């Protein structure tokens, strides 16, 4: 690790496209054509053995670090740990990330994905609910095809937050000879009853929106798509991924008042903090597809390491060294998920480290500490990758 | 305190009705006629100074203890601590509870309430959204009228869980000379930005339901009321009030499987735990009114102790001794709410005790420990009331 003044920037990032034909899903269906985007940081070495795969979270995509152009307002989500001389050092490693199937951001120009909003080659119309259900295993299999297309057959490490951790764990379980190191951040080895029901809360409001029309809305003008339901789902996702500490800081910033004369007199008026949350959700809704969100929820609900009967069977296949980084204030995938994995590996004398994200108590972002606050474990991550 | 074998049962409980005319709301409106239900346990003494008021939670009502008839399957929600020789000993105390205004259970034969589903005497039709917004202060003022109608002018204690704690705190702040002791269970002295937004998540799905028709649905057959949105709101409330530990125990009981062939093949099929949750929510929806739920959310969003500009101003009025009982695993009104109150009172050298509900770790019901698990603090509550 070097100090920040030595840190250089990544060169501008280019999103690339990968295409495969007749992709077989875990559920036994065939998708005639799959397109996904991918991007990379650093250089692949001659032996092609310096590869770190980054797997993204639910509302994320393969833009894990850097900027596309000078004018970008934001950098990739893990830019604090990916780059020259950073924890995941692009002077040493070829870091690569792939857009998921059924990525929520179907209409983001910087995302390439295949899902219900994609044109079905058999009909010339969007698949809608005819798109087959896909799973975390399928995301892993698409990533494997991307890597193989580059001549890669080994991962120095795979790392990801939240849904990204599920992909990372699935990689290590299903292709154990590929994966030397596994970093699971704010993650889980399996959906449980609680998480499955919590995820469903994101789906139901969309299906309540009369404009959802059982998923068959693409034929209508975009103004008639289920935007209200989608906006509500996004507001709920944002709140679930945060923590009261952070939310109440926002309240101070916007001068939130409990006893607000507007909401005392008008049942349809909304508290200022609600307007703040829903304005942000609504702004995001333009780029997001409702069906994609519903399919991505299902992929998460179906996740169990190894995609077999039990978590233990799936974990037993893993050969990689393991680093688990839960966020102590996480309300979405609480630390018990990581602790369950830590206990399993400790019992088997399998190399495992458990480190909590917890330095940011006053202003904790809860689950999102695994994205916005990951640099807290810069040194642990760097040591895990280089020692 | 005596051991359980000495405990006798309460006699059967009778719901009574209280009526008042031209009730002035905190928001400055007049409700021509207010009807609320109330019930009591134990006997009022000659001096009328042995009164304990119990204030109920969001989806609750005044049925705090006992049974109405032999055939009742369930007892009142705090029956474990209210009764002869129990923590709140009805051999000593006259315990009374009142149905809130805009009570969610508008169609429960055992609840008497006034709200949007009530006939507006000016029109002969249900008020709908013409009903004035009411607040926790209004609930307290109705309770005060009920007590005064019985010749009572002093409370030995006021105690309640969750929304009930807000009413209890509001009592102690607004009528400090009435209240000698205050017990706030899983409570809060004020809505904050986080809670306000979390409460709104219960409202939005109802308004997304096309059958909601801007609150104007009473004229239609009940099959055309916003049942789907209401059911979703109730499912979300249930999940918010529980904890993964309890939920995952349910998962075991119903043999919940992550990798379920139905949900792998059919995007419209639901995970078994989701069906479990929604079947229970749907069964409850018959007795609950959507507008009442929305108005009750608003009452909670508007709550700040003393209904003034700041929490500190409201707390400064309180004379009562204070007992605060948060649940350590509460995900809805987390312990920071109670800790904030405890810190305030400690700084002022005001008599305060803080006790956590935390013995039920393996199977924790989260927020609902304040209802179902309250007997953990039997002895603390009894001592607080009698010493």
XYZ file of C-alpha atoms in Angstrom:
774
model
C 0.000 0.000 0.000
C 1.177 3.441 -0.836
C -0.121 6.761 0.373
C -2.718 8.662 -1.647
C -0.316 11.250 -3.035
C 1.315 8.455 -5.029
C -2.034 7.320 -6.444
C -2.470 7.951 -10.145
C -5.779 7.891 -11.981
C -7.017 5.116 -14.195
C -7.114 5.955 -17.908
C -10.628 6.570 -19.265
C -12.671 3.391 -19.274
C -14.320 1.859 -22.300
C -17.402 -0.337 -22.028
C -17.035 -3.364 -24.293
C -19.634 -5.814 -25.522
C -19.561 -9.608 -25.358
C -22.010 -11.753 -27.300
C -22.765 -15.454 -27.001
C -25.348 -17.615 -28.806
C -27.654 -20.321 -27.494
C -26.869 -19.733 -23.845
C -28.271 -22.547 -21.653
C -29.745 -21.320 -18.388
C -29.532 -23.134 -15.053
C -33.290 -23.585 -15.317
C -32.867 -25.530 -18.585
C -33.937 -22.912 -21.113
C -31.995 -21.531 -24.080
C -31.472 -17.817 -24.789
C -30.656 -17.491 -28.497
C -28.449 -14.460 -28.122
C -26.929 -12.934 -24.976
C -25.187 -9.559 -25.025
C -23.481 -8.182 -21.946
C -21.168 -5.256 -21.321
C -17.818 -5.498 -19.570
C -14.973 -3.240 -18.621
C -11.460 -3.676 -17.299
C -8.759 -1.777 -15.434
C -5.020 -2.561 -15.605
C -3.322 -4.980 -17.968
C -3.548 -8.716 -18.471
C -0.085 -10.232 -18.039
C 1.513 -12.744 -20.380
C 0.550 -15.758 -18.280
C -2.985 -14.387 -17.921
C -2.804 -15.193 -14.230
C -3.153 -11.716 -12.715
C -6.954 -11.498 -13.092
C -9.337 -10.168 -10.448
C -13.029 -10.413 -11.280
C -15.355 -7.852 -9.669
C -19.021 -8.834 -9.453
C -21.573 -6.078 -9.012
C -24.472 -5.380 -6.639
C -28.225 -5.349 -7.333
C -28.637 -1.852 -8.770
C -25.049 -1.716 -10.022
C -23.318 -2.688 -13.249
C -19.797 -3.418 -14.469
C -18.664 0.176 -13.910
C -16.593 -0.590 -10.822
C -13.890 2.072 -11.183
C -12.719 5.092 -13.156
C -14.565 7.436 -15.522
C -15.636 7.068 -19.131
C -14.920 10.707 -19.942
C -13.445 13.765 -18.293
C -16.909 15.184 -17.728
C -18.292 12.205 -15.743
C -19.570 13.433 -12.410
C -19.048 10.095 -10.714
C -16.472 7.345 -10.725
C -17.204 3.602 -10.637
C -18.639 2.350 -7.347
C -15.450 0.768 -5.921
C -13.072 3.377 -7.293
C -11.784 3.945 -3.754
C -10.138 0.493 -3.811
C -9.528 -0.172 -7.535
C -6.788 1.707 -9.381
C -3.052 2.313 -9.546
C -1.553 1.796 -6.080
C -4.966 1.249 -4.523
C -6.029 -1.805 -2.498
C -6.802 -3.677 -5.715
C -3.756 -2.385 -7.518
C -4.169 -2.064 -11.275
C -0.393 -1.778 -11.610
C -0.341 -5.448 -10.622
C -3.732 -6.831 -11.574
C -6.040 -7.020 -14.561
C -9.376 -6.173 -12.991
C -12.496 -7.042 -14.983
C -16.221 -6.701 -14.401
C -19.284 -7.790 -16.415
C -22.850 -6.419 -16.564
C -25.308 -8.990 -15.208
C -28.116 -10.543 -17.182
C -31.476 -8.862 -16.453
C -29.521 -5.853 -15.179
C -32.009 -3.370 -13.711
C -30.524 -0.484 -15.729
C -31.806 -1.787 -19.064
C -32.061 1.746 -20.491
C -28.715 3.083 -19.274
C -26.497 3.785 -22.293
C -23.533 2.535 -20.290
C -25.082 -0.854 -19.529
C -25.354 -3.768 -21.945
C -27.634 -6.528 -20.732
C -30.100 -9.131 -21.934
C -33.477 -9.623 -20.283
C -37.228 -9.061 -20.602
C -36.723 -5.659 -22.293
C -34.515 -7.239 -24.988
C -36.028 -7.991 -28.396
C -36.926 -11.676 -28.650
C -35.479 -12.806 -32.003
C -38.414 -15.196 -32.442
C -41.045 -12.464 -32.307
C -39.269 -9.199 -33.031
C -40.796 -7.804 -29.819
C -39.427 -7.516 -26.267
C -39.445 -10.828 -24.403
C -41.454 -9.500 -21.447
C -42.336 -12.389 -19.146
C -41.383 -14.913 -21.863
C -37.764 -14.328 -20.878
C -36.506 -17.364 -18.956
C -35.750 -17.009 -15.265
C -32.020 -16.622 -14.723
C -29.958 -17.208 -11.606
C -26.713 -16.150 -9.977
C -25.209 -19.296 -11.561
C -26.136 -17.942 -14.980
C -24.431 -14.628 -14.237
C -21.304 -16.610 -13.293
C -21.506 -18.697 -16.458
C -21.745 -15.599 -18.659
C -18.728 -14.106 -16.847
C -16.830 -17.357 -17.438
C -17.531 -17.128 -21.166
C -16.258 -13.538 -21.207
C -13.061 -14.578 -19.403
C -12.538 -17.594 -21.667
C -12.947 -15.355 -24.721
C -9.885 -13.493 -23.410
C -7.939 -16.726 -22.887
C -8.267 -16.552 -19.101
C -8.670 -19.771 -17.106
C -7.729 -18.686 -13.589
C -8.785 -15.950 -11.160
C -6.312 -14.534 -8.683
C -9.429 -13.386 -6.863
C -13.120 -12.738 -7.243
C -14.675 -9.985 -5.159
C -18.036 -8.266 -4.933
C -20.494 -6.523 -2.633
C -24.038 -7.689 -1.839
C -25.423 -9.536 -4.896
C -21.829 -9.365 -6.113
C -20.780 -11.430 -3.104
C -23.292 -14.100 -4.104
C -21.705 -14.289 -7.540
C -18.231 -14.412 -6.004
C -19.198 -17.248 -3.656
C -20.947 -19.100 -6.474
C -17.781 -18.803 -8.574
C -15.653 -20.280 -5.801
C -18.104 -23.128 -5.240
C -18.934 -24.053 -8.837
C -15.492 -23.496 -10.368
C -13.214 -24.100 -7.376
C -10.118 -24.685 -9.503
C -10.475 -21.256 -11.052
C -10.643 -19.225 -7.843
C -7.672 -18.676 -5.502
C -9.177 -15.927 -3.342
C -12.742 -14.927 -2.534
C -13.776 -11.573 -1.061
C -17.418 -11.408 0.006
C -18.508 -7.910 1.037
C -21.902 -7.236 2.732
C -22.772 -10.663 1.410
C -24.608 -13.897 1.911
C -24.114 -17.557 1.068
C -27.823 -18.048 0.565
C -31.174 -16.326 0.535
C -33.048 -17.126 3.755
C -36.748 -16.812 4.582
C -36.315 -13.239 5.830
C -34.351 -12.017 2.800
C -36.656 -13.777 0.351
C -39.702 -12.011 1.805
C -37.875 -8.673 2.065
C -36.946 -8.890 -1.631
C -40.565 -9.605 -2.530
C -41.538 -6.253 -0.980
C -39.692 -4.647 -3.916
C -41.747 -6.579 -6.453
C -45.317 -6.272 -5.215
C -45.698 -2.479 -5.602
C -44.698 -2.770 -9.267
C -47.315 -5.434 -9.909
C -49.920 -3.290 -8.098
C -49.359 -0.474 -10.594
C -52.179 -0.765 -13.161
C -49.661 0.220 -15.854
C -47.670 -2.952 -15.183
C -50.237 -4.970 -17.205
C -48.755 -8.312 -16.172
C -45.363 -7.329 -17.560
C -46.705 -6.565 -21.022
C -46.158 -2.792 -21.169
C -43.424 -2.362 -23.771
C -45.955 -1.845 -26.565
C -47.229 1.338 -24.869
C -45.673 4.784 -24.749
C -43.161 5.099 -21.900
C -45.503 7.467 -20.040
C -47.821 4.479 -19.652
C -45.201 2.180 -18.132
C -45.446 1.319 -14.402
C -43.326 4.215 -13.274
C -45.149 4.873 -9.990
C -44.734 1.284 -8.822
C -41.121 1.217 -9.977
C -40.381 4.490 -8.188
C -41.833 3.092 -4.983
C -39.721 -0.060 -5.341
C -36.585 2.047 -5.812
C -37.432 4.189 -2.782
C -37.860 1.057 -0.687
C -34.572 -0.391 -1.985
C -32.741 2.824 -1.105
C -34.175 2.911 2.389
C -33.466 -0.802 2.948
C -29.854 -0.320 1.931
C -29.296 2.635 4.256
C -29.445 3.112 8.029
C -31.246 5.597 10.306
C -27.957 7.305 11.171
C -27.353 8.383 7.567
C -31.017 9.083 6.879
C -31.299 11.351 9.881
C -28.221 13.283 8.711
C -30.077 13.882 5.452
C -33.034 15.030 7.544
C -30.812 17.685 9.148
C -29.467 18.789 5.775
C -32.938 19.330 4.330
C -34.236 20.849 7.582
C -36.784 18.053 8.054
C -39.509 19.033 10.567
C -41.821 16.474 12.184
C -44.628 18.904 12.866
C -45.081 20.318 9.369
C -48.236 22.354 8.836
C -48.679 20.981 5.287
C -48.862 17.378 6.399
C -50.981 18.315 9.420
C -53.640 19.815 7.145
C -53.488 17.764 3.923
C -53.522 13.956 3.906
C -52.118 13.957 0.360
C -49.156 16.211 1.234
C -45.945 14.317 1.971
C -43.268 14.862 4.625
C -40.162 16.591 3.226
C -37.969 13.516 3.811
C -40.429 11.414 1.794
C -40.263 13.911 -1.060
C -36.468 13.792 -0.868
C -36.472 9.988 -1.107
C -39.063 9.741 -3.878
C -37.546 12.512 -6.001
C -34.300 10.564 -6.068
C -36.086 7.310 -6.806
C -38.090 8.901 -9.587
C -34.969 10.346 -11.204
C -33.439 6.852 -11.315
C -36.591 5.203 -12.664
C -36.011 6.455 -16.245
C -33.080 4.107 -16.780
C -34.552 1.096 -14.990
C -36.881 -1.564 -16.323
C -39.605 -2.907 -14.038
C -39.477 -6.460 -15.418
C -35.696 -6.548 -15.142
C -35.981 -5.564 -11.490
C -38.489 -8.354 -10.886
C -36.274 -10.926 -12.641
C -33.232 -9.772 -10.697
C -35.141 -10.168 -7.423
C -35.954 -13.730 -8.465
C -32.281 -14.468 -9.202
C -31.481 -13.341 -5.661
C -34.368 -15.275 -4.114
C -33.117 -18.464 -5.825
C -29.534 -18.128 -4.603
C -27.937 -20.815 -2.529
C -24.182 -21.441 -2.834
C -23.600 -24.199 -5.394
C -27.281 -24.177 -6.366
C -27.829 -27.516 -4.681
C -29.938 -28.672 -1.763
C -27.946 -27.230 1.116
C -25.591 -24.361 1.857
C -23.083 -26.770 3.402
C -22.820 -28.837 0.195
C -22.111 -25.681 -1.753
C -19.541 -24.348 0.692
C -17.751 -27.720 0.858
C -16.602 -27.277 -2.760
C -14.784 -24.007 -2.112
C -10.976 -24.110 -2.275
C -10.301 -20.344 -2.254
C -8.997 -18.444 0.748
C -11.886 -16.394 2.071
C -12.200 -12.796 3.261
C -15.641 -11.808 4.606
C -16.484 -8.114 5.133
C -19.981 -7.496 6.537
C -21.125 -4.014 7.631
C -21.981 -3.999 11.315
C -25.009 -1.697 10.773
C -26.317 -3.537 7.703
C -30.123 -3.869 7.813
C -30.505 -5.662 4.464
C -27.967 -8.504 4.638
C -27.164 -8.355 8.318
C -23.817 -9.616 9.607
C -25.356 -12.961 10.601
C -25.031 -14.009 6.952
C -21.241 -13.513 6.968
C -20.912 -14.943 10.476
C -22.623 -18.147 9.340
C -20.010 -18.523 6.593
C -17.172 -17.637 8.964
C -18.337 -20.285 11.434
C -18.555 -22.891 8.693
C -15.022 -22.238 7.416
C -13.510 -21.989 10.903
C -15.022 -25.347 11.819
C -13.404 -26.853 8.700
C -10.023 -25.164 9.371
C -10.454 -23.435 6.019
C -8.538 -20.127 5.676
C -11.030 -17.362 6.490
C -10.910 -13.808 7.794
C -13.903 -11.841 9.079
C -13.624 -8.035 9.202
C -16.515 -5.660 9.958
C -17.138 -2.275 8.370
C -17.893 -0.225 11.442
C -15.786 2.900 11.665
C -18.533 5.163 10.328
C -20.980 4.927 13.259
C -22.131 8.547 13.400
C -23.164 8.640 9.786
C -23.500 4.940 8.946
C -24.899 4.075 5.539
C -25.828 0.571 6.725
C -25.625 -1.966 3.893
C -24.190 0.664 1.535
C -21.054 0.925 3.678
C -19.945 -2.093 1.622
C -19.896 0.162 -1.440
C -19.310 3.726 -0.223
C -17.251 2.835 2.862
C -15.203 -0.119 1.580
C -11.905 1.805 1.747
C -12.000 1.308 5.532
C -10.506 -2.121 4.777
C -7.993 -1.005 2.151
C -5.095 -2.590 3.931
C -6.835 -5.861 4.745
C -7.908 -6.263 1.119
C -4.481 -5.369 -0.235
C -2.744 -7.799 2.114
C -5.244 -10.545 1.304
C -4.494 -10.131 -2.417
C -0.718 -9.778 -2.256
C 0.517 -11.947 0.626
C -45.135 -10.416 42.529
C -46.537 -13.846 43.069
C -45.805 -17.033 41.172
C -48.018 -18.058 38.287
C -49.893 -20.776 40.179
C -51.449 -18.034 42.309
C -52.614 -16.149 39.222
C -56.338 -16.027 38.693
C -58.016 -15.088 35.453
C -59.704 -11.807 34.708
C -63.512 -11.944 34.462
C -64.823 -11.715 30.883
C -64.227 -8.291 29.403
C -66.903 -6.010 28.045
C -66.144 -3.409 25.350
C -67.881 -0.146 26.241
C -68.588 2.891 24.112
C -67.782 6.510 24.822
C -69.245 9.357 22.763
C -68.307 13.007 22.642
C -69.623 15.852 20.463
C -67.786 18.637 18.641
C -64.333 17.306 19.321
C -61.648 19.879 18.436
C -58.598 18.369 16.793
C -55.018 19.510 17.303
C -55.069 20.629 13.658
C -57.961 23.021 14.401
C -60.863 21.089 12.914
C -64.087 19.932 14.584
C -65.435 16.379 14.469
C -69.161 16.568 15.201
C -69.382 13.185 16.869
C -66.602 10.907 18.114
C -67.293 7.345 19.254
C -64.540 5.188 20.710
C -64.510 1.861 22.486
C -62.851 1.238 25.830
C -62.382 -1.594 28.272
C -61.096 -1.996 31.786
C -59.684 -4.601 34.152
C -59.837 -4.434 37.954
C -61.807 -1.943 40.036
C -61.652 1.805 40.453
C -61.076 2.632 44.133
C -63.020 5.210 46.134
C -60.384 7.924 45.691
C -60.154 7.116 41.970
C -56.386 7.218 42.298
C -55.486 3.643 41.351
C -55.763 4.131 37.569
C -53.307 2.779 34.999
C -53.971 3.774 31.401
C -52.751 1.392 28.678
C -52.253 2.918 25.231
C -52.212 0.567 22.242
C -49.904 -0.027 19.278
C -50.476 0.686 15.572
C -52.484 -2.388 14.572
C -53.862 -2.907 18.100
C -56.912 -1.685 19.952
C -58.100 -1.349 23.541
C -58.213 -5.127 24.074
C -55.098 -5.256 26.238
C -55.988 -8.238 28.450
C -58.485 -11.030 29.095
C -61.166 -12.555 26.886
C -64.625 -11.406 25.869
C -66.075 -14.913 25.957
C -65.029 -18.422 26.897
C -64.598 -19.304 23.231
C -62.085 -16.536 22.393
C -58.970 -18.107 20.926
C -56.752 -15.258 22.013
C -56.384 -12.993 25.008
C -55.624 -9.253 24.921
C -52.113 -8.391 23.736
C -50.538 -7.626 27.130
C -52.421 -10.312 29.047
C -49.065 -11.690 30.215
C -48.576 -8.603 32.415
C -52.160 -7.416 33.122
C -54.372 -9.386 35.521
C -54.772 -10.550 39.087
C -51.321 -10.901 40.670
C -49.588 -10.069 37.402
C -47.017 -7.290 36.877
C -49.831 -4.776 36.409
C -51.928 -6.219 39.198
C -55.670 -5.806 38.702
C -56.181 -6.645 42.383
C -54.576 -3.275 43.066
C -55.164 -1.209 39.962
C -58.011 -0.102 37.724
C -56.507 -0.660 34.277
C -58.214 1.049 31.357
C -57.592 1.241 27.622
C -59.290 3.154 24.797
C -59.565 2.443 21.047
C -57.709 5.105 19.069
C -59.294 7.433 16.565
C -58.768 6.218 12.957
C -58.086 2.759 14.379
C -56.985 0.507 11.505
C -59.508 -2.194 12.470
C -62.536 -0.149 11.429
C -64.545 -3.282 10.574
C -63.677 -5.352 13.647
C -66.842 -5.864 15.696
C -64.752 -5.494 18.853
C -63.378 -2.073 17.891
C -65.257 1.217 18.120
C -63.500 4.052 16.342
C -64.151 7.217 14.347
C -62.342 7.951 11.107
C -62.631 8.093 7.318
C -64.899 4.999 7.234
C -67.348 6.647 9.663
C -70.530 8.223 8.299
C -70.114 11.993 8.047
C -73.276 13.432 9.653
C -73.206 16.321 7.165
C -73.452 14.075 4.100
C -74.793 10.728 5.303
C -71.806 9.074 3.564
C -68.408 7.954 4.876
C -66.008 10.839 5.409
C -63.245 9.384 3.234
C -60.468 11.935 2.842
C -62.745 14.685 4.210
C -61.985 13.340 7.673
C -59.623 15.746 9.450
C -56.066 14.637 10.134
C -55.725 13.546 13.746
C -52.615 13.233 15.887
C -51.285 11.374 18.899
C -52.344 14.464 20.916
C -55.922 13.899 19.760
C -55.822 10.263 20.893
C -54.649 11.501 24.303
C -57.393 14.126 24.450
C -60.076 11.537 23.689
C -58.649 9.279 26.412
C -58.735 12.216 28.827
C -62.424 12.755 28.095
C -63.119 9.064 28.737
C -61.256 9.233 32.054
C -62.983 12.472 33.085
C -66.364 10.898 32.306
C -65.502 8.365 35.007
C -64.490 11.075 37.498
C -60.779 10.309 37.123
C -58.235 13.137 37.278
C -54.990 11.319 38.032
C -53.033 8.424 36.529
C -50.923 6.187 38.727
C -49.223 5.275 35.454
C -49.602 5.327 31.717
C -47.966 2.547 29.730
C -47.933 1.404 26.123
C -45.900 -0.292 23.400
C -44.799 1.305 20.113
C -47.462 3.859 19.046
C -48.784 3.308 22.569
C -45.509 4.615 23.957
C -45.958 7.790 21.925
C -49.362 8.312 23.513
C -47.934 7.591 26.974
C -45.098 10.090 26.494
C -47.505 12.673 25.073
C -49.727 12.221 28.157
C -46.811 12.827 30.511
C -45.693 15.906 28.571
C -49.056 17.568 27.906
C -50.761 16.725 31.191
C -47.777 16.409 33.549
C -49.881 16.842 36.704
C -51.965 13.823 35.758
C -49.154 11.330 35.249
C -47.036 9.894 38.092
C -45.330 7.107 36.148
C -44.596 6.582 32.464
C -43.701 3.236 30.887
C -42.554 3.490 27.266
C -42.113 0.096 25.614
C -40.449 -0.275 22.154
C -41.143 3.417 21.880
C -40.049 6.766 20.623
C -40.269 10.373 21.733
C -40.552 11.567 18.159
C -40.772 10.455 14.566
C -37.413 10.996 12.858
C -36.532 11.172 9.169
C -35.928 7.410 8.979
C -39.175 6.420 10.698
C -41.217 8.945 8.724
C -39.988 7.487 5.438
C -40.361 3.892 6.658
C -43.993 4.598 7.605
C -44.636 6.045 4.148
C -43.661 2.683 2.627
C -46.870 1.320 4.171
C -48.982 3.997 2.462
C -47.701 4.076 -1.098
C -48.714 0.533 -2.130
C -52.300 1.269 -1.088
C -52.406 4.401 -3.210
C -50.909 2.441 -6.148
C -53.866 0.046 -6.072
C -56.238 1.250 -8.815
C -59.146 0.332 -6.494
C -58.012 2.957 -4.000
C -59.563 5.704 -6.210
C -58.045 8.528 -4.161
C -59.686 7.230 -0.992
C -63.173 7.322 -2.443
C -63.972 3.593 -2.550
C -66.704 3.162 0.065
C -69.462 3.575 -2.522
C -68.309 0.394 -4.308
C -68.824 -3.242 -3.350
C -66.142 -4.448 -0.922
C -64.637 -6.668 -3.633
C -63.674 -3.459 -5.406
C -61.865 -1.931 -2.434
C -58.039 -1.677 -2.534
C -57.477 -5.054 -0.938
C -54.306 -5.956 -2.840
C -52.550 -2.754 -1.825
C -53.794 -3.078 1.747
C -52.605 -6.695 1.925
C -49.169 -5.647 0.740
C -49.049 -2.884 3.357
C -49.978 -5.374 6.092
C -47.322 -7.835 4.892
C -44.712 -5.091 5.010
C -45.846 -4.005 8.485
C -45.583 -7.588 9.738
C -42.115 -8.042 8.326
C -40.956 -4.643 9.659
C -42.166 -5.546 13.131
C -40.388 -8.909 13.185
C -36.753 -9.995 12.960
C -34.862 -12.492 10.767
C -34.411 -14.860 13.725
C -38.154 -15.393 14.118
C -38.830 -15.332 10.387
C -36.247 -17.996 9.719
C -37.820 -20.190 12.413
C -41.074 -19.901 10.467
C -39.105 -20.885 7.365
C -38.048 -24.098 9.100
C -41.605 -24.823 10.232
C -43.006 -24.513 6.720
C -39.997 -26.320 5.169
C -38.989 -23.272 3.147
C -36.593 -24.165 0.301
C -34.481 -21.577 -1.531
C -34.135 -23.579 -4.727
C -37.791 -24.268 -5.415
C -38.566 -25.618 -8.898
C -41.815 -23.601 -9.092
C -40.117 -20.273 -8.638
C -37.226 -21.318 -10.895
C -39.639 -21.924 -13.789
C -42.473 -19.420 -13.264
C -41.853 -15.729 -12.645
C -45.398 -15.358 -11.266
C -45.005 -18.200 -8.748
C -44.073 -17.031 -5.243
C -41.644 -18.476 -2.689
C -43.404 -20.426 0.069
C -42.379 -17.927 2.750
C -43.929 -15.122 0.696
C -47.177 -17.092 0.415
C -47.081 -17.647 4.190
C -46.682 -13.917 4.835
C -49.287 -12.758 2.320
C -51.910 -15.327 3.323
C -51.734 -13.987 6.866
C -51.845 -10.392 5.670
C -54.801 -11.125 3.420
C -56.741 -12.767 6.245
C -56.304 -9.611 8.343
C -57.268 -7.248 5.541
C -61.024 -7.922 5.884
C -61.247 -6.041 9.167
C -58.928 -3.193 8.244
C -59.708 0.006 6.395
C -57.141 1.372 3.944
C -57.900 5.047 4.665
C -57.741 4.443 8.413
C -54.294 2.909 7.972
C -53.144 5.939 5.963
C -54.505 8.358 8.587
C -52.884 6.399 11.388
C -49.535 6.529 9.589
C -49.933 10.303 9.381
C -50.645 10.538 13.125
C -47.373 8.696 13.742
C -45.423 10.789 11.225
C -46.601 13.957 12.993
C -45.580 12.834 16.470
C -43.119 14.817 18.520
C -43.433 14.862 22.311
C -45.496 17.873 23.349
C -46.347 18.640 19.709
C -44.088 21.666 19.753
C -40.964 22.635 17.840
C -38.427 20.413 19.581
C -38.272 17.108 21.418
C -36.410 18.757 24.304
C -39.218 21.279 24.893
C -41.709 18.438 25.068
C -39.612 16.290 27.383
C -38.921 19.240 29.710
C -42.597 19.252 30.754
C -42.575 15.666 31.988
C -42.840 15.152 35.763
C -43.472 11.388 35.800
C -40.884 8.792 36.775
C -39.847 7.058 33.575
C -39.272 3.404 32.646
C -38.018 2.784 29.103
C -38.108 -0.748 27.652
C -36.708 -1.017 24.110
C -36.187 -4.389 22.396
C -32.534 -4.902 21.541
C -33.378 -6.528 18.168
C -36.038 -3.995 17.189
C -35.756 -3.058 13.499
C -38.745 -0.681 13.409
C -38.174 1.616 16.409
C -34.590 0.712 17.177
C -33.206 1.161 20.686
C -31.609 4.499 19.745
C -35.042 6.080 20.233
C -35.224 4.973 23.877
C -31.537 5.698 24.451
C -32.061 9.278 23.303
C -34.790 9.680 25.946
C -32.679 7.950 28.599
C -29.763 10.283 27.905
C -32.010 13.328 28.126
C -33.498 12.323 31.484
C -30.157 11.227 32.936
C -28.627 14.577 32.025
C -31.492 16.307 33.864
C -31.222 14.013 36.913
C -34.804 12.967 36.182
C -35.758 9.498 37.520
C -35.359 7.090 34.597
C -34.683 3.387 34.111
C -33.656 1.752 30.819
C -34.197 -2.011 30.458
C -33.761 -3.970 27.221
C -35.878 -6.876 26.036
C -33.180 -9.280 24.936
C -33.578 -12.700 26.469
C -35.185 -14.218 23.376
C -32.181 -14.073 21.029
C -32.624 -17.413 19.265
C -36.170 -16.695 18.228
C -36.357 -12.924 18.514
C -39.522 -11.267 17.277
C -37.729 -7.910 16.970
C -40.098 -4.993 17.593
C -42.906 -7.371 18.545
C -40.936 -8.517 21.601
C -42.482 -5.425 23.210
C -45.877 -7.086 22.866
C -45.312 -10.848 22.851
C -42.193 -10.857 25.042
C -43.014 -8.109 27.540
C -43.280 -10.553 30.480
C -39.466 -10.720 30.488
C -39.670 -7.493 32.532
C -42.516 -8.539 34.811
C -40.581 -7.786 37.934
C -39.170 -4.472 36.760
C -42.637 -3.269 35.768
C -44.229 -4.473 39.007
C -41.554 -2.817 41.131
C -41.808 0.415 39.134
C -45.571 0.529 39.799
C -45.586 -0.472 43.438
C -42.409 0.905 45.030
